Short mmCIF file of C-alpha atoms (C1' of nucleotides) in Angstrom, two decimals:
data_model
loop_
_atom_site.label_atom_id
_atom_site.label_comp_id
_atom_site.label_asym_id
_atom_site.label_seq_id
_atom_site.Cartn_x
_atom_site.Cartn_y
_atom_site.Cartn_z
CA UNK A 264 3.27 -10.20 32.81
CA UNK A 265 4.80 -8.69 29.39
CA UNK A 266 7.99 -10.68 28.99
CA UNK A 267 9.22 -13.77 30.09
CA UNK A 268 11.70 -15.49 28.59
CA UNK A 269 11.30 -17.32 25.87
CA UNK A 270 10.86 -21.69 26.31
CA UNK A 271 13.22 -23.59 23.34
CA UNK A 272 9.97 -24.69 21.78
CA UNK A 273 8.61 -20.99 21.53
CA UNK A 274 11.79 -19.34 20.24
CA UNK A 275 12.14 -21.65 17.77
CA UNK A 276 8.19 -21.15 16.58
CA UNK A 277 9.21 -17.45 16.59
CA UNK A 278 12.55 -18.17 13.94
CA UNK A 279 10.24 -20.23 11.94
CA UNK A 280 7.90 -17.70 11.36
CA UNK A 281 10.38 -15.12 10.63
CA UNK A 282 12.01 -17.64 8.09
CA UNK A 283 8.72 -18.69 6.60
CA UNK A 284 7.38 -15.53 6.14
CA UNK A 285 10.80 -14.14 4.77
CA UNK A 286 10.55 -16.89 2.30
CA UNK A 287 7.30 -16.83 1.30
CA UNK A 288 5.74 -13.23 1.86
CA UNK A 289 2.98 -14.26 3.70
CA UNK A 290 2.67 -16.28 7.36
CA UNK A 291 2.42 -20.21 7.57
CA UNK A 292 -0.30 -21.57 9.26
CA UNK A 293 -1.05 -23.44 12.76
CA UNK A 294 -0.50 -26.70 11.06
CA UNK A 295 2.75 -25.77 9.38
CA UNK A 296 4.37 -23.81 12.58
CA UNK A 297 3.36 -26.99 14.38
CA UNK A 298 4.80 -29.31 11.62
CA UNK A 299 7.94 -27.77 11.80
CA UNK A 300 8.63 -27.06 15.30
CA UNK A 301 7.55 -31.24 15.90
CA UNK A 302 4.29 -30.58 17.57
CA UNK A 303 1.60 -32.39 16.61
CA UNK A 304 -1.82 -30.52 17.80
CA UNK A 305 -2.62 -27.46 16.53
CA UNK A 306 -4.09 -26.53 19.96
CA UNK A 307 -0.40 -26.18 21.69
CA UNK A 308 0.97 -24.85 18.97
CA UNK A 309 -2.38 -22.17 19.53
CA UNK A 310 -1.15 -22.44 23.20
CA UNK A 311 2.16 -21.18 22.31
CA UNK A 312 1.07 -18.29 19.95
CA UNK A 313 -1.24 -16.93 22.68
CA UNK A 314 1.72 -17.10 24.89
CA UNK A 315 3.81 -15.16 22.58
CA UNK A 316 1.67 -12.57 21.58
CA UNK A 317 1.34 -11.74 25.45
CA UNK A 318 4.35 -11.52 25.68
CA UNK A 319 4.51 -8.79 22.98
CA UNK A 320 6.79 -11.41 20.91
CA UNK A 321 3.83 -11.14 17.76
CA UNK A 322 0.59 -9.83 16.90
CA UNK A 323 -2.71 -12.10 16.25
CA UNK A 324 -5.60 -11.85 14.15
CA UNK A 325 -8.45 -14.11 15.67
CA UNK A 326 -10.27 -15.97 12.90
CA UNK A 327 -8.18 -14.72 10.49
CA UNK A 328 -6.09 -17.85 8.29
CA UNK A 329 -1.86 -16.77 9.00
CA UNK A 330 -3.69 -13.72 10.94
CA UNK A 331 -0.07 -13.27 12.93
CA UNK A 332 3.05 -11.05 12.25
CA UNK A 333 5.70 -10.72 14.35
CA UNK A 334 6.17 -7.66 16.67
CA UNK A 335 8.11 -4.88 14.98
CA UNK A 336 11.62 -5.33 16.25
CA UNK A 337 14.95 -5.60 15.59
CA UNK A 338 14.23 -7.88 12.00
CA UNK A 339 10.70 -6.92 11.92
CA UNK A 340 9.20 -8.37 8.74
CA UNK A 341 8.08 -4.91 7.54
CA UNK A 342 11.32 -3.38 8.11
CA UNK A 343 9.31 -0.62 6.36
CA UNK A 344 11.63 2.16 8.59
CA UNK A 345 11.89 5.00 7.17
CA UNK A 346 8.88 4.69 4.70
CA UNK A 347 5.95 6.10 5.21
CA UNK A 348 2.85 5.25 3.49
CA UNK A 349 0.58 8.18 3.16
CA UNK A 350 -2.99 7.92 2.06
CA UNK A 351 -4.14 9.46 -1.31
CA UNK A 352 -7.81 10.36 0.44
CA UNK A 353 -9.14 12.46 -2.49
CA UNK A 354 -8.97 15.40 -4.57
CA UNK A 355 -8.84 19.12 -3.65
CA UNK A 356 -9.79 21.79 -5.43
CA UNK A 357 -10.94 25.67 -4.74
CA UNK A 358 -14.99 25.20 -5.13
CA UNK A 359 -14.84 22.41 -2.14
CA UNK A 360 -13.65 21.94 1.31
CA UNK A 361 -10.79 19.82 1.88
CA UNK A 362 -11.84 16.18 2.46
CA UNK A 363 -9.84 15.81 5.80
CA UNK A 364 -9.95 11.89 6.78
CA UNK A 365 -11.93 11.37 10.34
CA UNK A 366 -10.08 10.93 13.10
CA UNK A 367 -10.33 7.98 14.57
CA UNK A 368 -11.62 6.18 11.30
CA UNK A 369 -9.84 3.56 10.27
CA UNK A 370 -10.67 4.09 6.69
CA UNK A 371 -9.14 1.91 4.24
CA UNK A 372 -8.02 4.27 1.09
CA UNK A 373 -7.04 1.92 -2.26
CA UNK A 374 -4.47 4.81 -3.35
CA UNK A 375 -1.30 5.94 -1.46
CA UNK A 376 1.84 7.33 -1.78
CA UNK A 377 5.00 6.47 -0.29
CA UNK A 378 7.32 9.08 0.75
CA UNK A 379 10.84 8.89 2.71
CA UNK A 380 10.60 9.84 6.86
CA UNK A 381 13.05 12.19 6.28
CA UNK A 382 10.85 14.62 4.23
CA UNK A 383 8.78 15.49 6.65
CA UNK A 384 9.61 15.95 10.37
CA UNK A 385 6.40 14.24 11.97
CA UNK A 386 4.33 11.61 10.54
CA UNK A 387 1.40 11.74 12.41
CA UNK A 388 -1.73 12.73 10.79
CA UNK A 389 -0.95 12.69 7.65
CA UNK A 390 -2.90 12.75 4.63
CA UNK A 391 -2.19 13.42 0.53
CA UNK A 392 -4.74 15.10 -1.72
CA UNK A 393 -3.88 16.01 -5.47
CA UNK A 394 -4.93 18.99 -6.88
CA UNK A 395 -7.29 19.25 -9.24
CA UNK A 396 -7.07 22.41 -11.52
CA UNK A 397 -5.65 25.33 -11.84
CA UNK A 398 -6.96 27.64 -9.04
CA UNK A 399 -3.74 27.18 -6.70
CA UNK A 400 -1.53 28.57 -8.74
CA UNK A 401 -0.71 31.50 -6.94
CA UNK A 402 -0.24 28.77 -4.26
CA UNK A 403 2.42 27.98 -6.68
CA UNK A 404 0.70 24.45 -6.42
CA UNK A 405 -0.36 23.13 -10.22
CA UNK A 406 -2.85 20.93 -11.46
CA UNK A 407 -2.03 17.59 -10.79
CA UNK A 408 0.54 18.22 -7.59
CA UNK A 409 0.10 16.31 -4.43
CA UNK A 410 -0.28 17.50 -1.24
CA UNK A 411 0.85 15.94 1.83
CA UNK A 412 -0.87 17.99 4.78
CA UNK A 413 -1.42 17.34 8.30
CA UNK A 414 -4.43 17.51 10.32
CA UNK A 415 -5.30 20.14 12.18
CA UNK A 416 -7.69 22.88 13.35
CA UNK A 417 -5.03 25.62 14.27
CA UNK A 418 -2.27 27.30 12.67
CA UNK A 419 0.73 29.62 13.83
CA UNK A 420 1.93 32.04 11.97
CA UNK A 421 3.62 31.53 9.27
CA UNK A 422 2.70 28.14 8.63
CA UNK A 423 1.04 27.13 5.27
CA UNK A 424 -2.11 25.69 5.96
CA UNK A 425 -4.99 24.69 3.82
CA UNK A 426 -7.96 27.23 4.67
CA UNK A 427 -11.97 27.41 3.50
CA UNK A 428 -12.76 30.92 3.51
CA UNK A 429 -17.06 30.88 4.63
CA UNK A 430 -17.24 34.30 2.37
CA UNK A 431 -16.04 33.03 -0.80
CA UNK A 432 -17.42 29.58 -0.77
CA UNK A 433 -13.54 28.44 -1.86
CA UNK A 434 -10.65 26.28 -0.37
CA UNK A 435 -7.33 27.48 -0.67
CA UNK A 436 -3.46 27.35 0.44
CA UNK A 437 -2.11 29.88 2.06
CA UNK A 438 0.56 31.09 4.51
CA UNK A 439 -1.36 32.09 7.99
CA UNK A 440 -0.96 35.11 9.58
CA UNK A 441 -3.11 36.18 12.77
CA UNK A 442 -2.63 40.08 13.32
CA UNK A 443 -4.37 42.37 15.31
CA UNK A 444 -7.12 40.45 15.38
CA UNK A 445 -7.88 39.69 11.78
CA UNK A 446 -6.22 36.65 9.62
CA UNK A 447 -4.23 37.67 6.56
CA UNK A 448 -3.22 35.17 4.41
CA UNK A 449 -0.23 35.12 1.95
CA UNK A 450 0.15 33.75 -1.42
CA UNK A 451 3.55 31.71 -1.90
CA UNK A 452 3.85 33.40 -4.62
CA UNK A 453 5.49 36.55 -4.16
CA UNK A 454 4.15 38.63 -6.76
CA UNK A 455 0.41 38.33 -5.55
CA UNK A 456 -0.81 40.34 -2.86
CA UNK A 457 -2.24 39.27 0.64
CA UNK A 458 -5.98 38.77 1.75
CA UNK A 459 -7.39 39.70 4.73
CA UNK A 460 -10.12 37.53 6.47
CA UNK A 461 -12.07 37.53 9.89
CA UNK A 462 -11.15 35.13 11.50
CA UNK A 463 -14.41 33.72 12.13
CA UNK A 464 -14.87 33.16 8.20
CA UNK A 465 -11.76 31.43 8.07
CA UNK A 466 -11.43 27.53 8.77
CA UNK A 467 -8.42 25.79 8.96
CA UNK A 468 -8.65 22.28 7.64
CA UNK A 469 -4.82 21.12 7.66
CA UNK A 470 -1.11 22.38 7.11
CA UNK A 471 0.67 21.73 4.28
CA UNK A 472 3.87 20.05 4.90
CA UNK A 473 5.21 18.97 1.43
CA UNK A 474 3.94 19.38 -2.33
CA UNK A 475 4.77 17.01 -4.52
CA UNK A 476 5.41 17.50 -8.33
CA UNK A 477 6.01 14.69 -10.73
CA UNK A 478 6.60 15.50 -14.11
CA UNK A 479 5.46 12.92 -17.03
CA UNK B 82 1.66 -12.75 -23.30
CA UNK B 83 3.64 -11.38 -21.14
CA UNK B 84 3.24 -7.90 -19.83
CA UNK B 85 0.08 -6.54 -20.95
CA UNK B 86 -0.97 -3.14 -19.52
CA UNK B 87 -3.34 -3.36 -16.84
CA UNK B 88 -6.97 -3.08 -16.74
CA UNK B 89 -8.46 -0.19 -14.09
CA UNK B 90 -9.46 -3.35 -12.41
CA UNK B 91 -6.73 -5.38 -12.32
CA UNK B 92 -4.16 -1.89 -10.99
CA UNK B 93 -7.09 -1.66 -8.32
CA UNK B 94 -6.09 -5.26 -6.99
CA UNK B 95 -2.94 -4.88 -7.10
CA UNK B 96 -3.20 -1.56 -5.54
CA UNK B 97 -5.46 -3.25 -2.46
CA UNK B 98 -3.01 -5.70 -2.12
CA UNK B 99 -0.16 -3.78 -1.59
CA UNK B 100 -1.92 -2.06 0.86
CA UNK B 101 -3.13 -5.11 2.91
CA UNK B 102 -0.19 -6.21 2.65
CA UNK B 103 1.33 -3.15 4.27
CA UNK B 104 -0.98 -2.76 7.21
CA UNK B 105 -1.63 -6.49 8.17
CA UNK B 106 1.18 -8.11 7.16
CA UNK B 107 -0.21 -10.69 5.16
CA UNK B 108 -1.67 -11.18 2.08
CA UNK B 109 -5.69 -10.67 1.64
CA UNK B 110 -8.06 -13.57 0.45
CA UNK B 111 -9.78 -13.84 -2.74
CA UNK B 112 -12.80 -12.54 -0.77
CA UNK B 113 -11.18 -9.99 0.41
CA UNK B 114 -10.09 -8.63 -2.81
CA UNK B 115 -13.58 -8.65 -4.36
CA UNK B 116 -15.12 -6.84 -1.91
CA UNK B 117 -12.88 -4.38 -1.96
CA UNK B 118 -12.85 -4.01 -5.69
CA UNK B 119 -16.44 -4.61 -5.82
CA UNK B 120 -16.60 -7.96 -7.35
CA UNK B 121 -19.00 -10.27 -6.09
CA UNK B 122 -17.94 -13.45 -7.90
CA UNK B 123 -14.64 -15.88 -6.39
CA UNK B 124 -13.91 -16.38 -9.28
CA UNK B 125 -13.69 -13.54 -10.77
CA UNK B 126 -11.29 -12.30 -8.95
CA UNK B 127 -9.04 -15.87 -9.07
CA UNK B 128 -9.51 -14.93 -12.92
CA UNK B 129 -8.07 -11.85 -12.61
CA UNK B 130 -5.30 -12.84 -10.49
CA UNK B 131 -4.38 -15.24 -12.70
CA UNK B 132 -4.00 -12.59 -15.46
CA UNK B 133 -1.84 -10.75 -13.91
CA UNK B 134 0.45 -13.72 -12.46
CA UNK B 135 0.86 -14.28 -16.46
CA UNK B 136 1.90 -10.81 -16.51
CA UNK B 137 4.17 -11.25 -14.02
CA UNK B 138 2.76 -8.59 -11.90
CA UNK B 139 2.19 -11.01 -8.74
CA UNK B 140 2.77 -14.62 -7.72
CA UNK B 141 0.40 -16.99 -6.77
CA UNK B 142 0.68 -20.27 -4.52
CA UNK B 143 -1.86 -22.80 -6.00
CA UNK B 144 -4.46 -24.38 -2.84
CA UNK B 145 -2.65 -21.41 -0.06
CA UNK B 146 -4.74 -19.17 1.75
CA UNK B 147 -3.58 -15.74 1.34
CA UNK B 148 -1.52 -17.74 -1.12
CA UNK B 149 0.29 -14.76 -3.12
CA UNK B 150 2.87 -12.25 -2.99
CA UNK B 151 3.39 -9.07 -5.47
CA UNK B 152 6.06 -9.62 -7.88
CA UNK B 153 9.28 -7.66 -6.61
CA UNK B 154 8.60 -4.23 -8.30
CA UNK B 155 8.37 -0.96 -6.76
CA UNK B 156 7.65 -2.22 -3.09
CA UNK B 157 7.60 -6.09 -3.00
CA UNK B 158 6.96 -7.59 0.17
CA UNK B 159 9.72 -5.73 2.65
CA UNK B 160 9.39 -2.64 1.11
CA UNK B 161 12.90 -1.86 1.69
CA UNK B 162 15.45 -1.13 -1.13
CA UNK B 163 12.90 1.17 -2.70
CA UNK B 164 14.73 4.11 -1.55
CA UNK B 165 16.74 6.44 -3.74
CA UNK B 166 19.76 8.61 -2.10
CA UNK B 167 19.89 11.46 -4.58
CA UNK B 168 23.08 13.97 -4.16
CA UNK B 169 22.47 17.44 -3.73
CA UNK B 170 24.87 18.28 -6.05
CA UNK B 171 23.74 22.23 -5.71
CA UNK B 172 22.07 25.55 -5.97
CA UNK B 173 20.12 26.34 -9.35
CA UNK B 174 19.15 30.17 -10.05
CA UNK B 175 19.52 32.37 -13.00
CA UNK B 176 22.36 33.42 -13.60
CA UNK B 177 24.23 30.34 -13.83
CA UNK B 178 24.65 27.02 -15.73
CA UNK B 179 23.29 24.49 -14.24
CA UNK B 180 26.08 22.68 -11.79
CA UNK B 181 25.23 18.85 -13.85
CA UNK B 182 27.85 16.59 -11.97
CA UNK B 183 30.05 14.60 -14.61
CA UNK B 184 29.20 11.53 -16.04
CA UNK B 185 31.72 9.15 -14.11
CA UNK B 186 32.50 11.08 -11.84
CA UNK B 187 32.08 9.65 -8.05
CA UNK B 188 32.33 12.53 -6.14
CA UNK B 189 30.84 11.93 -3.06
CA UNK B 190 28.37 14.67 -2.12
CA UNK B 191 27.96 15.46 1.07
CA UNK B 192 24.57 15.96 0.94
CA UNK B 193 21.31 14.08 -0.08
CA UNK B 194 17.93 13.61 -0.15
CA UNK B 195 16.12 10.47 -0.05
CA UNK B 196 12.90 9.76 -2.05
CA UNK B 197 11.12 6.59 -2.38
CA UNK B 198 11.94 5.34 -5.93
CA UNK B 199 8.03 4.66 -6.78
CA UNK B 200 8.35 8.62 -7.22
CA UNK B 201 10.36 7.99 -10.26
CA UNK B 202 10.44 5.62 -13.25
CA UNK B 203 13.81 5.59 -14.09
CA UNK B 204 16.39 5.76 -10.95
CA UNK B 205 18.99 6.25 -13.65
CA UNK B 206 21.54 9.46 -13.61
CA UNK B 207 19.47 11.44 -11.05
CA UNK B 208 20.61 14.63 -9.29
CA UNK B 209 19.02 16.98 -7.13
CA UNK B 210 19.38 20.91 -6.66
CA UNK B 211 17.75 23.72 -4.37
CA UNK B 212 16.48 26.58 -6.22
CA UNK B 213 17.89 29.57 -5.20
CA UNK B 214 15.86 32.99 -5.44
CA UNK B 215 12.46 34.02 -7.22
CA UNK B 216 13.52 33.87 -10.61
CA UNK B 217 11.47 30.25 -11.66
CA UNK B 218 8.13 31.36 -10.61
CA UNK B 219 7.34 31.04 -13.47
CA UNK B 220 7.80 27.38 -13.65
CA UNK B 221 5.90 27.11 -10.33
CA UNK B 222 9.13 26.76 -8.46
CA UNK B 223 9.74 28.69 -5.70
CA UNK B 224 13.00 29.55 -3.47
CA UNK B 225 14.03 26.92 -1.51
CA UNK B 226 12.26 24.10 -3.11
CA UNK B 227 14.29 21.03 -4.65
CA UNK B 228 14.28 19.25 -7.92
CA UNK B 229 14.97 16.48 -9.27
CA UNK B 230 16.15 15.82 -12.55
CA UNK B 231 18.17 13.02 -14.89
CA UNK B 232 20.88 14.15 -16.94
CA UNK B 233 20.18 14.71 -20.54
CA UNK B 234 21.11 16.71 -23.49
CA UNK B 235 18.02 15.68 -25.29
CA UNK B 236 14.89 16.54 -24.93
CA UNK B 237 11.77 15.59 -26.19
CA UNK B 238 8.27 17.65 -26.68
CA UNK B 239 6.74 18.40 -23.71
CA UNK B 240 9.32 17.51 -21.15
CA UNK B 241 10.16 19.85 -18.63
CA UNK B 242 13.91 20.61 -18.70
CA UNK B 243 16.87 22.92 -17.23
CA UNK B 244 18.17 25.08 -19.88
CA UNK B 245 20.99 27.12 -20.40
CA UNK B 246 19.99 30.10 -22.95
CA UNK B 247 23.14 31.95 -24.38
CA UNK B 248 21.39 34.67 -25.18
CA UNK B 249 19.76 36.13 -22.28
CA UNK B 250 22.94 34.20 -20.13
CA UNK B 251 20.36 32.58 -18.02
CA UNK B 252 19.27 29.26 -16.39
CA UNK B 253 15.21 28.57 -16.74
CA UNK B 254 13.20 25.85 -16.39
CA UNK B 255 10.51 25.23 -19.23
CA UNK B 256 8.44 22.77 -21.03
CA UNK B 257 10.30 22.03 -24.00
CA UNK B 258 8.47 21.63 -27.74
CA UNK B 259 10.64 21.68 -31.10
CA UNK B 260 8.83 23.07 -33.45
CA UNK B 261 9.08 24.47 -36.97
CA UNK B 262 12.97 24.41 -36.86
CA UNK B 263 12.57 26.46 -33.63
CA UNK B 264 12.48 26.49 -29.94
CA UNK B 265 9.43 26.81 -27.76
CA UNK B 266 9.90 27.18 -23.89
CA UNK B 267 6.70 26.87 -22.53
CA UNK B 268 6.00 28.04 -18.22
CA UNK B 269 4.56 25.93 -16.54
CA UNK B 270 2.55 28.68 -15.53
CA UNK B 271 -0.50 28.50 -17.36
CA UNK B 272 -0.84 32.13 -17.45
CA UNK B 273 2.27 32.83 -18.73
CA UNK B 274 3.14 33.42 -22.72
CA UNK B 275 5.85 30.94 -24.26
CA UNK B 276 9.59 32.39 -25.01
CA UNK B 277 11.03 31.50 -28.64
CA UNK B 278 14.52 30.67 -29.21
CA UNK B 279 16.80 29.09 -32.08
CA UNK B 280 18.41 25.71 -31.08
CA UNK B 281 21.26 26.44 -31.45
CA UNK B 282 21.28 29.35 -28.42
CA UNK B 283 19.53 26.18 -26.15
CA UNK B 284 21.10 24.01 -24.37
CA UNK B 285 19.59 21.12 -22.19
CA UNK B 286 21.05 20.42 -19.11
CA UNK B 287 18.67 18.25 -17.38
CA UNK B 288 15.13 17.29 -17.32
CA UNK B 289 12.92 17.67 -14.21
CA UNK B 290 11.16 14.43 -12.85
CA UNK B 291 10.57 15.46 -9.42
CA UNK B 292 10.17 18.72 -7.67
CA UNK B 293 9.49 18.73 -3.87
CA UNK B 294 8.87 21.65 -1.42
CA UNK B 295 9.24 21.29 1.96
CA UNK B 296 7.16 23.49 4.49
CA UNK B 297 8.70 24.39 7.73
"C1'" DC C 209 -1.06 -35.08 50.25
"C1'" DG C 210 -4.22 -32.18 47.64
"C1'" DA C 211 -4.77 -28.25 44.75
"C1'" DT C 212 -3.59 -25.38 41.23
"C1'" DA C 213 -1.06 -23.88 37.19
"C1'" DT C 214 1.60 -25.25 33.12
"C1'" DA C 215 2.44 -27.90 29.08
"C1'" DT C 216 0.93 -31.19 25.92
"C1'" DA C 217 -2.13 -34.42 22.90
"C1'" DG C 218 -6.00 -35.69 20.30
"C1'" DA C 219 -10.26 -35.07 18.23
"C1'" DA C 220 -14.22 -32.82 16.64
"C1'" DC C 221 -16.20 -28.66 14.79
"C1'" DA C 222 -17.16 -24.68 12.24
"C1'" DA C 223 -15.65 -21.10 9.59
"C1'" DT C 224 -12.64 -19.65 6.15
"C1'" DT C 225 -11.06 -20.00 1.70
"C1'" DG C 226 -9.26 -21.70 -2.92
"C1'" DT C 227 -11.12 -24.29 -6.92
"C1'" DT C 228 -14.18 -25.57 -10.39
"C1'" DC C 229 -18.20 -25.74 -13.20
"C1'" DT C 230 -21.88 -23.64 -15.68
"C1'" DA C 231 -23.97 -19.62 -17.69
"C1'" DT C 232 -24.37 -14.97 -19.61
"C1'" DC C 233 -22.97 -11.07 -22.40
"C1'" DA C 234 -20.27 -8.21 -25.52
"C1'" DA C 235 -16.85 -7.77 -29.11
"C1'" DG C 236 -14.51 -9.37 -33.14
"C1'" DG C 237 -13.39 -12.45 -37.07
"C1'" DA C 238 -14.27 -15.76 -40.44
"C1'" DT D 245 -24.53 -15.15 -39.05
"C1'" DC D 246 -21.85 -18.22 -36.37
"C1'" DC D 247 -18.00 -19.02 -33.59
"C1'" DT D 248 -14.32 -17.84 -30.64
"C1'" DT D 249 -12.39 -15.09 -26.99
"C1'" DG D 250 -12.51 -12.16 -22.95
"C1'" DA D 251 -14.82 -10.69 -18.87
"C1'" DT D 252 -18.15 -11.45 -15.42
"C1'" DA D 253 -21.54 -13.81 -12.11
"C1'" DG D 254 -23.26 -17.37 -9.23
"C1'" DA D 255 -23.23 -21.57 -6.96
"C1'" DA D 256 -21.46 -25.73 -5.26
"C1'" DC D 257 -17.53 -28.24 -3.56
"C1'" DA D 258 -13.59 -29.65 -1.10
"C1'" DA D 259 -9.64 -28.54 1.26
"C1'" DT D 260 -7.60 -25.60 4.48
"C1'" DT D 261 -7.41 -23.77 8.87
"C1'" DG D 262 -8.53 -21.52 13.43
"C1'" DT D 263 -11.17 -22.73 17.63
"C1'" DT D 264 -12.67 -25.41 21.33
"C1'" DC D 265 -13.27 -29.23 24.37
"C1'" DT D 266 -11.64 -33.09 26.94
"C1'" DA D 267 -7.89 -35.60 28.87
"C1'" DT D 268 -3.23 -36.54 30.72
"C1'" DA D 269 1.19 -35.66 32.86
"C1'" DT D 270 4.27 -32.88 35.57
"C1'" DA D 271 5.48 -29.61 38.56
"C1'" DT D 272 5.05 -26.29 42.50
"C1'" DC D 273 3.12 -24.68 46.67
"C1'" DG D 274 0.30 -24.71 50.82
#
DNA sequence: CGATATATAGAACAATTGTTCTATCAAGGA
DNA sequence: TCCTTGATAGAACAATTGTTCTATATATCG
């Protein structure tokens, strides 16, 4: 069972939330859905919410005081649509690998950046490091620019991907290039020359897919 | 008292709770906060929340769980109406002026990026251009990338702004400083030497707050 | 009819959570 | 030096709030 149609009762517990939380910026409670719908025990009104979130109508937090939001739909509270919210997970710099988040952690980063959906072509993945000095710069990347990469183990030619070289002990950014067997990598910058790698010294830690330069 | 600057602590809260806020949909508890922050003590935190209610940073309902909502700043509670449609009013290279669009003029470009406005402090009198060809590597720009800049014929020290220098009949974009009665255009290049020139043969077209690249 | 599922009410409970009070410490000012 | 202010900690308290349990009524189905 995913949905059934709504009863009155839970349709209009489903416009009150919408209203209250528009109005407020947070959920109301058990006690206040109940209040204003005219039910008097928290446990139907807990009845109802159960019913509703099975039927995909909201999302619960268990324990969790105002732990609901509604589903993302046509009005979803959020509305955040074409913003994406991309975590700031660290620093990165030449003398130290790129601190890629884990995969399936569900870390909690304090810093982020927000960026339009339109800037990049797929959000999945990503992740935002700043730069921290001046050893990019034939990366035309400067101190202080963000990075917005996306994970991944593999590149394609071409692409510009973030790279630890084993030999050199040093992270940089490059553009990829697999031939004949050996990886050379290109500076953006089209005055510097290429490097050439094995590709067995070469690990690819992410692809770059926007820098970001704010000026003060 | 109204807006005092904010303590490291008091941005980290705010920071945290804009980011609750964004992936639960409601607003965290006092506990909630201080962990995160690191603060062990309620009250604490309910001390620093006050302080920055008074700074009108955030609003607080007195005796209500999750009981608060960030003022409406750069991303209040929807999130929406923080982004900026810039017009792409152009190409930048060289050998040209820089293509500024007039001052009341409403054309209506046909083209435009969109940036989230927390990228920028002031959303006033913005315009956007694609550079066009290698010749601002030297400012760490390279072909194809865009930026963003606010129109202005002043500039002040240290600002990085689109000139227009008769003499060499070019287009560059520099670090301004006035000094000694004369012009120094600094690359943002760190490895690159400064260019001298007398005001008068200057002219500011713009000054760079944003400059984005855009991998394939 | 009897059985089962649905919807509702009320109450008690336990955990969550905001508030308040006291105390400590450092930095200035009088 | 003493006193005030700002910032922090800890603990205790009281209100809020989600959960759970029991009970009742109504319907539907065999």
């Amino acid at each position: 069972m995913a949905k059934d149609k709504l009863s009155e009762r839970q349709s209009e517990i489903l416009n009150f939330i919408r209203t209250f939380q528009h109005e407020s910026g947070y959920p109301p409670t058990i006690r206040q859905i109940g209040e204003s719908v005219g039910i008097s025990s928290t446990s139907v009104v807990n009845y109802n919410l159960n019913k509703l979130e099975k039927g995909g109508y909201l999302t619960r937090d268990l324990k969790v005081s105002r732990g609901l939001r509604l589903a993302h739909g046509p009005d979803a509270l959020g509305g955040l649509g074409d913003v994406l919210r991309i975590p700031l997970v660290g620093r990165i710099f030449a003398s130290a690998p790129v601190p890629v988040p884990g995969a399936a952690t569900s870390f909690a980063p304090d810093e982020a950046i927000e960026i339009t959906r339109s800037l990049v072509k797929d959000p999945e993945n990503l992740f935002a490091l700043q730069v921290r000095g001046d050893s990019m710069i034939d990366a035309m990347v400067n101190d202080g620019d963000i990075v917005v990469m996306r994970r991944q183990e593999q590149a394609r030619n071409g692409e510009m991907v973030a790279v630890w070289l084993n030999e050199r002990e040093e992270t940089t950014l490059k553009h990829f290039f697999l031939e004949n067997g050996r990886v050379r990598l290109q500076p953006a910058n089209p005055t510097m020359g290429p490097i050439y790698a094995d590709p067995a010294n070469v690990r690819v830690q992410g692809k770059v897919v926007l820098v970001l330069r704010q000026m003060k």
